[in-house]
mmCIF file of C-alpha atoms and ligand atoms in Angstrom:
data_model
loop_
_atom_site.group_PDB
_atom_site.id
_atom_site.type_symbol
_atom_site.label_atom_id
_atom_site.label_comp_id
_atom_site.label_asym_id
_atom_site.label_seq_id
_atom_site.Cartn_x
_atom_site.Cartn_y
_atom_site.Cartn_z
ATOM 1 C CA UNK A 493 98.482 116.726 91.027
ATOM 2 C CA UNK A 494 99.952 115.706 94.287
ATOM 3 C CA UNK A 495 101.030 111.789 94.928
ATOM 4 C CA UNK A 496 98.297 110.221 96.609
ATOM 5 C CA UNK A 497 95.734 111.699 93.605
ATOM 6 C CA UNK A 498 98.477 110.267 91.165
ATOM 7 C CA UNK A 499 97.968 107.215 93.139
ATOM 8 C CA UNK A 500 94.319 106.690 93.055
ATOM 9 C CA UNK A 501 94.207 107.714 89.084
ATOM 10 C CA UNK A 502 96.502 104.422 89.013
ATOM 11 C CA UNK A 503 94.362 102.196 90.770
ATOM 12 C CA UNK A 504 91.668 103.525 89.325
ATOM 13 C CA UNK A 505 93.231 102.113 85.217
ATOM 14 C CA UNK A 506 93.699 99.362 87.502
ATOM 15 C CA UNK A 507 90.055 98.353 88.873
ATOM 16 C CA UNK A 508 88.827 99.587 85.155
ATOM 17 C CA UNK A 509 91.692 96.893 83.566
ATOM 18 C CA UNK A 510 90.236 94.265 86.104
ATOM 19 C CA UNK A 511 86.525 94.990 85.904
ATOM 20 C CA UNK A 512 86.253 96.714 89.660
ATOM 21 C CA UNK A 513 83.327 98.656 90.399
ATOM 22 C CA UNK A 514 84.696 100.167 93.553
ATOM 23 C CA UNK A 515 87.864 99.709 95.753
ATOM 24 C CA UNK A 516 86.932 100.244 99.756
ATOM 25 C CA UNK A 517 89.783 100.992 102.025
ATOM 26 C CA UNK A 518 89.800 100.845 105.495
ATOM 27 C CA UNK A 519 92.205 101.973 108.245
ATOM 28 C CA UNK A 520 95.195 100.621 107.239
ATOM 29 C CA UNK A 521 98.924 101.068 104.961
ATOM 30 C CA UNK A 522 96.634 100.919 101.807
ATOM 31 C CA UNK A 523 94.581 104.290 102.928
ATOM 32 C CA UNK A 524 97.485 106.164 104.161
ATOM 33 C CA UNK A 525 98.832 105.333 101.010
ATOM 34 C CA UNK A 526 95.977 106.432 98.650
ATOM 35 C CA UNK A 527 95.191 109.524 100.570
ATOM 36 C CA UNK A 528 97.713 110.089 103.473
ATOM 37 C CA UNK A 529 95.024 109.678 106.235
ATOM 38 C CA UNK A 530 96.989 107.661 109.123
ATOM 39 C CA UNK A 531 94.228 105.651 110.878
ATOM 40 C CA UNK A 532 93.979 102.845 113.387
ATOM 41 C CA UNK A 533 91.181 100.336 112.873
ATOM 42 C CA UNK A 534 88.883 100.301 115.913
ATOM 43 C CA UNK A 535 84.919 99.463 116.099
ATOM 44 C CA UNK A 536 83.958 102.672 114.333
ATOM 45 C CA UNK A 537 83.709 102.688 110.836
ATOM 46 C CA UNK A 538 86.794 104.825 108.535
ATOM 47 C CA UNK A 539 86.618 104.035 104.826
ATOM 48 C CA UNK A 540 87.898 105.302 101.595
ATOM 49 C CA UNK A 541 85.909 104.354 98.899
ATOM 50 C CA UNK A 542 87.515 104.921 95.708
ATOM 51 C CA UNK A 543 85.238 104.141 92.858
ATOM 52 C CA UNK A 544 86.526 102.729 89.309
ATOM 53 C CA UNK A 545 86.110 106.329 87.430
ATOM 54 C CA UNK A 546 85.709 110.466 89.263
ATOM 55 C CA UNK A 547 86.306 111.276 93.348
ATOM 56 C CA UNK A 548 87.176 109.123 96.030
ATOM 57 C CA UNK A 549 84.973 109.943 99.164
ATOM 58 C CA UNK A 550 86.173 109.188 102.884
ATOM 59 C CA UNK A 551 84.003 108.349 105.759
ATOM 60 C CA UNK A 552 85.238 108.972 108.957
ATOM 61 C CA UNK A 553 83.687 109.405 112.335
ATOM 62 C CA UNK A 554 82.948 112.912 113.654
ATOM 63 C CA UNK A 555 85.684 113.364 115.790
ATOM 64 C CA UNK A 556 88.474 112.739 113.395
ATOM 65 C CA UNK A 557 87.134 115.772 110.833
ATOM 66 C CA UNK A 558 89.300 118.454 112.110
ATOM 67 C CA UNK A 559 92.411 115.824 112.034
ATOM 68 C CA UNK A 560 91.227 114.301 108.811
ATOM 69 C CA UNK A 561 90.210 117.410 107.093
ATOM 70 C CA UNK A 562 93.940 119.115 107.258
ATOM 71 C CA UNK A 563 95.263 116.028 106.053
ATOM 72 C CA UNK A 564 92.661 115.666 102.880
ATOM 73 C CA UNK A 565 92.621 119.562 102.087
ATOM 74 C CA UNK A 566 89.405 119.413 100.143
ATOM 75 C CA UNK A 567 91.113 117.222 96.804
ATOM 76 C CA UNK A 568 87.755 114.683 97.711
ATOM 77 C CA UNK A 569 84.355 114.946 99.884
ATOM 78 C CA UNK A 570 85.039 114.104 103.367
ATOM 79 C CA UNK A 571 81.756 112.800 105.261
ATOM 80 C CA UNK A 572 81.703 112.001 108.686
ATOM 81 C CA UNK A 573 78.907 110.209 110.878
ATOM 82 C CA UNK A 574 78.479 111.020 114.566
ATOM 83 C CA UNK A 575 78.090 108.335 117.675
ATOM 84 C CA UNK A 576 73.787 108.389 117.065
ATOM 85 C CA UNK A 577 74.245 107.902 113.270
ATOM 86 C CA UNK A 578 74.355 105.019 111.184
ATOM 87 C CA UNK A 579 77.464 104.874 109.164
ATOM 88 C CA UNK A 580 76.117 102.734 106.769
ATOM 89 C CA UNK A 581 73.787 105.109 105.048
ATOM 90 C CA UNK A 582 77.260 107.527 104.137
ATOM 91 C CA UNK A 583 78.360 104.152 102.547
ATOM 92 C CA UNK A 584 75.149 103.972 100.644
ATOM 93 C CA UNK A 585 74.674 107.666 99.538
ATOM 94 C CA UNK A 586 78.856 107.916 98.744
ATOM 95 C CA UNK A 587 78.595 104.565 96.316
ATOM 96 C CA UNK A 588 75.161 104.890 94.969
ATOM 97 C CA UNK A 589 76.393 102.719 92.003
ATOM 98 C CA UNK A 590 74.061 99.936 93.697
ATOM 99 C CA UNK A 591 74.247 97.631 90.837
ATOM 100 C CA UNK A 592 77.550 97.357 91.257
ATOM 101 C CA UNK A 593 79.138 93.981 90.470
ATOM 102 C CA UNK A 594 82.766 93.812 91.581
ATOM 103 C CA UNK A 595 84.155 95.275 94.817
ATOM 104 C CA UNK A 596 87.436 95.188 96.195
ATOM 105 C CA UNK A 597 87.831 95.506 99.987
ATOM 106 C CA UNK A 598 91.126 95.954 101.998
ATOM 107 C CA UNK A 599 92.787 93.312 102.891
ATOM 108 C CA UNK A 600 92.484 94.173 106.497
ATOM 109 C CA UNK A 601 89.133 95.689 107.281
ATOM 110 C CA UNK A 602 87.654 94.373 110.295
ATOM 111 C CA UNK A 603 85.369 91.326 109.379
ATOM 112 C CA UNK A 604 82.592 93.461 111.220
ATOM 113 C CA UNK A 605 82.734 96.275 109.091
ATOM 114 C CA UNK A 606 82.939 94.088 105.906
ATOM 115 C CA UNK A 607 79.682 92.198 106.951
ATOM 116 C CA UNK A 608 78.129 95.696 107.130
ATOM 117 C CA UNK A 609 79.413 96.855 103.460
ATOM 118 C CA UNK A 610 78.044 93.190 101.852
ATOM 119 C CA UNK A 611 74.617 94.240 103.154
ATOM 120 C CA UNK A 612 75.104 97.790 101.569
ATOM 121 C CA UNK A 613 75.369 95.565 97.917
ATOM 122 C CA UNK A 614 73.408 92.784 97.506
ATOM 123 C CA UNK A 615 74.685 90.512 95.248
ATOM 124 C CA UNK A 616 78.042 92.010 94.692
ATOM 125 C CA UNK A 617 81.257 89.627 94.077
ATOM 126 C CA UNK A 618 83.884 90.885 96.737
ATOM 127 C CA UNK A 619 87.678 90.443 96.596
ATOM 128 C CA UNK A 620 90.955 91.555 98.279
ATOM 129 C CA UNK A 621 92.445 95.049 97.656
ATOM 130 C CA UNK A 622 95.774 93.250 96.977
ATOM 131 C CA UNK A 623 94.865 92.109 93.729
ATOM 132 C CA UNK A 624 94.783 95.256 92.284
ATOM 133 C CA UNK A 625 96.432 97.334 95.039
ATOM 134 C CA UNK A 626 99.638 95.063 95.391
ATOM 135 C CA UNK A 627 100.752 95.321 91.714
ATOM 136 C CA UNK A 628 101.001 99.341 92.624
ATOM 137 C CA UNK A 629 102.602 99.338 95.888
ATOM 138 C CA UNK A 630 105.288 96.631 94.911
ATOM 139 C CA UNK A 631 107.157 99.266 92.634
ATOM 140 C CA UNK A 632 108.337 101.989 95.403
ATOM 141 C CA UNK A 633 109.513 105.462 93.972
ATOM 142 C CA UNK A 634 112.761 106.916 94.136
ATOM 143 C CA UNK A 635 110.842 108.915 97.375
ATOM 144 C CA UNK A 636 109.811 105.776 98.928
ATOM 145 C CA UNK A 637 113.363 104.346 98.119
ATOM 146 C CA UNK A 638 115.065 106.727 99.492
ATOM 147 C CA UNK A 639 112.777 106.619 102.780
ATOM 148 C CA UNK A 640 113.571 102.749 103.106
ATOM 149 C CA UNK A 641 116.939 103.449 102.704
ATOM 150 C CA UNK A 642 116.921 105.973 105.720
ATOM 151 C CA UNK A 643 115.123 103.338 107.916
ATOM 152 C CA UNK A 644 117.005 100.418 106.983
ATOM 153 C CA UNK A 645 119.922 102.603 107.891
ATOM 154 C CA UNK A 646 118.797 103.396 111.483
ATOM 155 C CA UNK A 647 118.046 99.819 111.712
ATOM 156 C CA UNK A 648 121.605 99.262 111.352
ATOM 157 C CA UNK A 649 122.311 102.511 113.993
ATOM 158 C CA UNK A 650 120.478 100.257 116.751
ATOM 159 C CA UNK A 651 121.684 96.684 115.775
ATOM 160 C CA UNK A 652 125.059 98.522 117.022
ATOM 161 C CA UNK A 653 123.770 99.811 120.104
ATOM 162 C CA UNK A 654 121.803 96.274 121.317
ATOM 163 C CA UNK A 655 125.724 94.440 120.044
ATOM 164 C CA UNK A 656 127.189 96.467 122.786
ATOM 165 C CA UNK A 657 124.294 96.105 124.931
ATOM 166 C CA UNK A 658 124.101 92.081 125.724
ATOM 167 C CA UNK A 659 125.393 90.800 128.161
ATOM 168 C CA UNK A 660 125.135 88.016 130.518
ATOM 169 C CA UNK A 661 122.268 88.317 132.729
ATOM 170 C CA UNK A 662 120.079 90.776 130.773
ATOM 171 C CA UNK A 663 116.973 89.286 129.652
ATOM 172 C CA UNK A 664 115.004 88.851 126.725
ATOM 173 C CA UNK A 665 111.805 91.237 127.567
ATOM 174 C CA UNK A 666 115.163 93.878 128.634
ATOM 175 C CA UNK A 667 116.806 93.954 125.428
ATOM 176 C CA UNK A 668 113.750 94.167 123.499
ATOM 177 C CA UNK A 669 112.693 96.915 125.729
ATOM 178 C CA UNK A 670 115.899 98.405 124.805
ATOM 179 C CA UNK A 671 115.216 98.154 121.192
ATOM 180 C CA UNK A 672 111.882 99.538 121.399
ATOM 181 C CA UNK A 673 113.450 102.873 123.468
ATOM 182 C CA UNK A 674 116.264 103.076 120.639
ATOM 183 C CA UNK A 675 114.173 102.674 117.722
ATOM 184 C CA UNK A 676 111.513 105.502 119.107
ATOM 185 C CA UNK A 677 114.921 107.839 119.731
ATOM 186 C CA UNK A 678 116.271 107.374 116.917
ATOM 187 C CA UNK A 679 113.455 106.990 114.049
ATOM 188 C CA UNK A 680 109.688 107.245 114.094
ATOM 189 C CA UNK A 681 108.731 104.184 116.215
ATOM 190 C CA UNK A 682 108.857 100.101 115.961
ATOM 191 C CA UNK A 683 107.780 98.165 112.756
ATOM 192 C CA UNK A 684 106.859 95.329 115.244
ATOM 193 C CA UNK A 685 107.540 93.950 118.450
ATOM 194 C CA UNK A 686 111.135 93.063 118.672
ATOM 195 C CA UNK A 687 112.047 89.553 118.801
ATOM 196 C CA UNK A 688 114.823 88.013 121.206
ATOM 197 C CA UNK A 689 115.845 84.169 121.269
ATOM 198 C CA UNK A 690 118.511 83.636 123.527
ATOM 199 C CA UNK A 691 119.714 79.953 123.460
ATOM 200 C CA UNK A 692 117.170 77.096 122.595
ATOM 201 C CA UNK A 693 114.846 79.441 122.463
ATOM 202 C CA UNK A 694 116.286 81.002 119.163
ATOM 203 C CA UNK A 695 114.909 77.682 117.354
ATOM 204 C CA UNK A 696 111.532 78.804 117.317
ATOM 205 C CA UNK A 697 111.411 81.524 114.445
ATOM 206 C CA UNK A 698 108.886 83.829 116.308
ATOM 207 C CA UNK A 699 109.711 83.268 119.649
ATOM 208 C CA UNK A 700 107.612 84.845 122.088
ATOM 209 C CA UNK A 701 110.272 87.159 123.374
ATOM 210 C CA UNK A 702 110.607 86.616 127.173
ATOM 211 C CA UNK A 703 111.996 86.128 130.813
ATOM 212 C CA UNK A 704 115.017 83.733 130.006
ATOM 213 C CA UNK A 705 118.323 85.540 131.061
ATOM 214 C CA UNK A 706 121.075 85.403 128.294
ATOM 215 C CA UNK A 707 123.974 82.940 129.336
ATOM 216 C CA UNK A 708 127.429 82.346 128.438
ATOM 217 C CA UNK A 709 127.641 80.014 125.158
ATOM 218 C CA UNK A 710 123.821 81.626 123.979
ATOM 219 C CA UNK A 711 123.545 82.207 120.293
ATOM 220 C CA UNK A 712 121.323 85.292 120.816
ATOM 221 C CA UNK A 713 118.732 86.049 117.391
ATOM 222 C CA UNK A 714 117.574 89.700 117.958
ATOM 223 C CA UNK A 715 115.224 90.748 114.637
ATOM 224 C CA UNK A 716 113.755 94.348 115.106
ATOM 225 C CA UNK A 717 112.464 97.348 113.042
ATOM 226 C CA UNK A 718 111.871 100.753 112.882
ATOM 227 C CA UNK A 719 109.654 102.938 111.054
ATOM 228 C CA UNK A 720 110.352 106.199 109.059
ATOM 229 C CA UNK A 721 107.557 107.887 108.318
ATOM 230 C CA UNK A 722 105.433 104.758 107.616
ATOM 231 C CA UNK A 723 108.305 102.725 105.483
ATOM 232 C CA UNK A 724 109.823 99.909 107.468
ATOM 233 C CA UNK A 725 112.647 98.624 108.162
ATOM 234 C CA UNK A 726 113.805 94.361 109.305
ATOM 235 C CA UNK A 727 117.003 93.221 110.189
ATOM 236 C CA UNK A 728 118.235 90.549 111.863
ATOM 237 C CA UNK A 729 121.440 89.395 113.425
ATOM 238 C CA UNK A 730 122.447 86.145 115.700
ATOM 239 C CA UNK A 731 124.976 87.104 117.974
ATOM 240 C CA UNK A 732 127.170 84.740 120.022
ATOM 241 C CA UNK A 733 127.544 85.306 123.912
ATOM 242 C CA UNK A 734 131.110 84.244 124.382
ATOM 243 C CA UNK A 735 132.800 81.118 122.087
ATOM 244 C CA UNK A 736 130.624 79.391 119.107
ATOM 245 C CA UNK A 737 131.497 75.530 119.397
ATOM 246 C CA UNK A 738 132.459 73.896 115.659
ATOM 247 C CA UNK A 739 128.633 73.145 115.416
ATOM 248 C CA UNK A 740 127.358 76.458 116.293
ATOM 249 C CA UNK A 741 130.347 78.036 113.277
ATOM 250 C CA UNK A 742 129.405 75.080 110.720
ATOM 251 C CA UNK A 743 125.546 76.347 111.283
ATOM 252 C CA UNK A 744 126.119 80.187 111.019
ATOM 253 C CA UNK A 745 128.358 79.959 107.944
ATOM 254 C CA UNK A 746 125.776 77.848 106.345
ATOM 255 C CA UNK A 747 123.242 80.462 107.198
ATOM 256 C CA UNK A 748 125.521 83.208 106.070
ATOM 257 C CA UNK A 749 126.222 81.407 102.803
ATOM 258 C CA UNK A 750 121.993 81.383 102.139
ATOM 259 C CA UNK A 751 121.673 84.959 102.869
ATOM 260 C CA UNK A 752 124.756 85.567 100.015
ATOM 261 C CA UNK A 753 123.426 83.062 97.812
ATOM 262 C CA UNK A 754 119.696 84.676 97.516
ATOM 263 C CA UNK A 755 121.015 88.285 97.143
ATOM 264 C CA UNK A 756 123.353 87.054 94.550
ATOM 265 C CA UNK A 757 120.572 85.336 92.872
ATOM 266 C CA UNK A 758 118.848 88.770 93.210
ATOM 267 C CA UNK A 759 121.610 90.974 91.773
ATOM 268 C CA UNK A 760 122.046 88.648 88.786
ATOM 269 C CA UNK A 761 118.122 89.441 87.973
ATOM 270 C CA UNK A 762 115.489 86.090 89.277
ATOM 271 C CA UNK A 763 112.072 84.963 90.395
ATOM 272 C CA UNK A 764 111.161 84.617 93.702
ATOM 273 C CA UNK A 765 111.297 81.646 93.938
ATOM 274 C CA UNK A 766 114.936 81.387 92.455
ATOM 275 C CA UNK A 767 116.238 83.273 95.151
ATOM 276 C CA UNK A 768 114.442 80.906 97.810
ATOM 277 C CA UNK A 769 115.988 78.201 96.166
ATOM 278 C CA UNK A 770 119.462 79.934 95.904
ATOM 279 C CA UNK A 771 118.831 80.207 99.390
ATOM 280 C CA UNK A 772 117.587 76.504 100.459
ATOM 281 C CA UNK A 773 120.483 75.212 98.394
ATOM 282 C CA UNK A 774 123.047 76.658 100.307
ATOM 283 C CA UNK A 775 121.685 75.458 103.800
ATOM 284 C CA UNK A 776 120.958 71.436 102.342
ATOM 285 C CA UNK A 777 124.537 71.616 100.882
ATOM 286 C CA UNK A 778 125.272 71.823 104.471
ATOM 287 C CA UNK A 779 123.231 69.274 105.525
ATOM 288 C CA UNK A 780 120.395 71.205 107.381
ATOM 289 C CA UNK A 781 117.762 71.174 104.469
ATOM 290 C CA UNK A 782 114.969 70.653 107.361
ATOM 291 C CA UNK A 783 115.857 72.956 109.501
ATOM 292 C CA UNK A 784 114.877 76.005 107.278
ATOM 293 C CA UNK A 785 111.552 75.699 108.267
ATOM 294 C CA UNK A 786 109.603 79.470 106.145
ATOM 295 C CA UNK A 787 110.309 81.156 103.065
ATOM 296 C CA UNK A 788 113.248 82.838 102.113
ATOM 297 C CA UNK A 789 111.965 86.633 102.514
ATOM 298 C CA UNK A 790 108.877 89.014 102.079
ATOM 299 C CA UNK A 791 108.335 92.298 100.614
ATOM 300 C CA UNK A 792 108.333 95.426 102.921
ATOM 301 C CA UNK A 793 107.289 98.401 102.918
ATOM 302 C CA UNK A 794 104.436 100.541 104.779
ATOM 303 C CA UNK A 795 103.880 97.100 106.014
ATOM 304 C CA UNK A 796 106.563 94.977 107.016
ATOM 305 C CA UNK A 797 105.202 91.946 105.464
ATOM 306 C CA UNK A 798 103.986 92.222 102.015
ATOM 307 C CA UNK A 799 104.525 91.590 97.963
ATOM 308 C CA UNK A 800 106.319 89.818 97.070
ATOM 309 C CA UNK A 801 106.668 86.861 98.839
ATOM 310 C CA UNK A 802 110.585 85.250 98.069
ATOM 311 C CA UNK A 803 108.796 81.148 98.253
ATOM 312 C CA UNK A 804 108.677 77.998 96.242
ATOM 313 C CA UNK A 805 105.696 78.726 93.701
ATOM 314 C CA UNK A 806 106.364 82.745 93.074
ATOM 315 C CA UNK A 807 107.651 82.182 89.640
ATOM 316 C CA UNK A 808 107.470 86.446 89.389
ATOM 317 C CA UNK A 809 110.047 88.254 88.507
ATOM 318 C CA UNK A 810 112.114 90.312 90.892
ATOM 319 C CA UNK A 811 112.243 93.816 88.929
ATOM 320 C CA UNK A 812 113.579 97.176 90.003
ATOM 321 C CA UNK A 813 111.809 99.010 92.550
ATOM 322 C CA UNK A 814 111.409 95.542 94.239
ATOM 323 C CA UNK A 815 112.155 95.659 98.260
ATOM 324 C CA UNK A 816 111.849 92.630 100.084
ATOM 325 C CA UNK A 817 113.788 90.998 103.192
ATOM 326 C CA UNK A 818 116.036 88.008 102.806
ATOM 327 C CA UNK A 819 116.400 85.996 105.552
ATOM 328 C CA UNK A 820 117.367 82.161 105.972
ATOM 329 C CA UNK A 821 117.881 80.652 109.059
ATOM 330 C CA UNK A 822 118.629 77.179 110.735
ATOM 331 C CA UNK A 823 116.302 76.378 113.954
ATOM 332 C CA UNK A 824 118.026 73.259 116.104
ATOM 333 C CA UNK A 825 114.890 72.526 117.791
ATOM 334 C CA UNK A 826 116.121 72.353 122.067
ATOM 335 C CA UNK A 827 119.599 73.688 120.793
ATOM 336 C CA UNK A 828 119.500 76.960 118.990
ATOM 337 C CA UNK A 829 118.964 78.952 116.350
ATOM 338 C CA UNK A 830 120.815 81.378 113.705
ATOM 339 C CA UNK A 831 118.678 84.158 111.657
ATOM 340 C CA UNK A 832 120.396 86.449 109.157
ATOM 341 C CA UNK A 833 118.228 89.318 107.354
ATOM 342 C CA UNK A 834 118.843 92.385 105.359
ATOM 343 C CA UNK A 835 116.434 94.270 103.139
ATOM 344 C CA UNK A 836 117.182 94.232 99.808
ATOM 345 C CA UNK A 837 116.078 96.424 96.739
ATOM 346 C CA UNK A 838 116.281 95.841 93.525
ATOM 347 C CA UNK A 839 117.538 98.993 91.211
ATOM 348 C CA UNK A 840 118.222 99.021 87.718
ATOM 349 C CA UNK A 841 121.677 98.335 88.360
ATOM 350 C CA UNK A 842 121.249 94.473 90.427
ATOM 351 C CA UNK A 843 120.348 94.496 94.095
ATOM 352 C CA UNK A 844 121.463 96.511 96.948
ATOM 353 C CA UNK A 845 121.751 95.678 100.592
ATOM 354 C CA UNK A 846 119.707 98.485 102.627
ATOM 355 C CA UNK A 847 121.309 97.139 105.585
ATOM 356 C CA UNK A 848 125.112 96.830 106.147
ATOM 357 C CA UNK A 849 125.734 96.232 109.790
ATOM 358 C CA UNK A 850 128.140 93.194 109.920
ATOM 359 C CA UNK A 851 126.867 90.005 109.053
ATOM 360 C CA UNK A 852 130.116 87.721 110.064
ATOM 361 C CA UNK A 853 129.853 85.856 113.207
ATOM 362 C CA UNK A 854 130.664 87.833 116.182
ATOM 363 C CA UNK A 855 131.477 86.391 119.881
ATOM 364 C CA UNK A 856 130.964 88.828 122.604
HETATM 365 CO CO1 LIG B 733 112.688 90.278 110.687
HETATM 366 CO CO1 LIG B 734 111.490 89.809 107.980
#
């Protein structure tokens, strides 16, 4: 049996263990996943319903069969709907289990589609996919593993090439257009739209990436990712245009402390949240407690946020197979800001570092 059938007989002791009736996936990481299809959500419906015991069925429009059919290979029905046709009525002939009670629906699927579905069962309870999906897709393979260990390495391949790239003058939206050209050369394509911060702009976490010109004295955050083939990869460095000031050194050693802290936490076998505290510590030992303004790191995978989440209040265990970012920072709101973030999995031997580009401070 190949892996996505594997797969789907898992989920499937799953949604029996929970007391699901049927599991509907739409375009997103959780279908490629359970059956390989790669899909982008639009206003036509694409579903994989995967009911609780026997075949999974897709539903796809007509003009993805020949695309979707090579990919599914006849291991489950494939129905597809043309432009004139309801969709709706596949839904209703492929899960004629009408009394069912219990559904869980991705995550993702457009809130259109799901308003659609809820008419298709009357009276049914719906919930997320990720309570039955997530405790699955946390646990990555020794396949997967070794696939986020080939992106996380090519993450570290262009962190090199943007180091030697900045200089003063270049912008924001030109570096990141640089990373987005590197990433597509050298792996599959982004994981998300790169982020630049040059100067005070590198206090706001998820800075809008933009116009501003880097300048001499800039702490620069660049966080980017690739992906290779679906598996993602997050890293991010601060780099410093020229000479850090005493502030600027006390700030990224503090930083650099957190992000050795957490993955020591890690390696010695914690919760979540003990490695966001390990974390937190370091940075209020240093006296910027309130300038770590988000969680400590997130689980990544074929999305590049998801379980588990490294915050106050996960009191689950980090266990091997585990990959998940860690990444504390210190935002000086009008001054600047430092990020550092590796990916980290967890084997059955502590916690390795994905990424090993250079984390000390570097002045350019
Ligand atoms: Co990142
Ligand atoms: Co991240």
């Amino acid at each position: 049996m190949d892996l996505n059938m594997r797969r789907i007989e898992k989920v499937q002791d799953k949604m029996r263990q929970a007391g699901f009736d049927y599991l509907i996936l739409g375009p997103s990481s959780n279908m490629f996943y359970f059956s390989g299809l790669e899909t982008t959500a639009d206003e036509r419906l694409q579903l994989v319903i995967v009911p609780a015991s026997g075949q999974p069925a897709a539903v796809l429009p007509e003009m993805y069969q020949e695309k979707a059919a090579a990919v599914i290979g006849g291991r489950f029905p494939l129905l597809t709907w043309s432009d004139q046709q309801d969709p709706l009525e596949l839904v209703k002939n492929t899960a004629p289990q009408r009394s069912a009670r219990r559904i869980a629906v991705d995550d993702t699927l457009r809130a259109a589609h799901f308003l659609g579905i809820m008419e298709v069962f009357p009276g049914c309870a719906f919930e997320p996919a990720s309570r039955v999906v997530d405790t699955l897709r946390v646990f990555k393979d020794d396949q997967e593993l070794a696939l986020m260990a080939r992106s996380g390495d090519l993450a570290d391949q262009v962190m090199e090439k943007v180091q030697a790239e900045i200089r003063p003058g270049l912008s924001e939206k030109e570096l990141a257009l640089f990373i987005e050209i590197t990433f597509k050369q050298l792996s599959d394509d982004i994981s998300f739209k790169p982020i630049v911060a040059s100067g005070p702009h590198g206090a706001s976490p998820h800075h809008s990436t933009g116009s501003r010109k880097f300048m001499q004295g800039d702490f620069i955050v660049v966080d980017c990712g690739g992906t290779v083939n679906g598996y993602c990869s997050d890293i991010t460095r601060t780099f410093c245009l020229g000479k850090a000031t005493g502030e600027m050194k006390k700030v990224y050693q503090a930083v650099l402390d957190a992000n050795e802290k957490a993955f020591e936490a890690v390696d010695n076998g914690c919760t979540a949240e003990k490695a966001d505290a390990a974390a937190r510590e370091a940075i209020t030992g240093a006296g910027y407690g309130p300038y770590f303004i988000h969680r400590t790191g997130h689980g990544i995978g074929l999305d590049v946020h998801e379980a588990p989440y490294l915050v106050e209040g996960n009191g689950a265990a980090l266990l091997p197979g585990m990959v998940f970012s860690i990444e504390p920072g210190i935002y000086l709101p009008g001054n600047f800001g430092v990020r550092i973030e590796d990916v980290v999995a967890v084997t059955g031997n502590g916690a390795r570092r994905l990424n090993s580009f250079n984390r000390d401070l570097v002045e350019l």
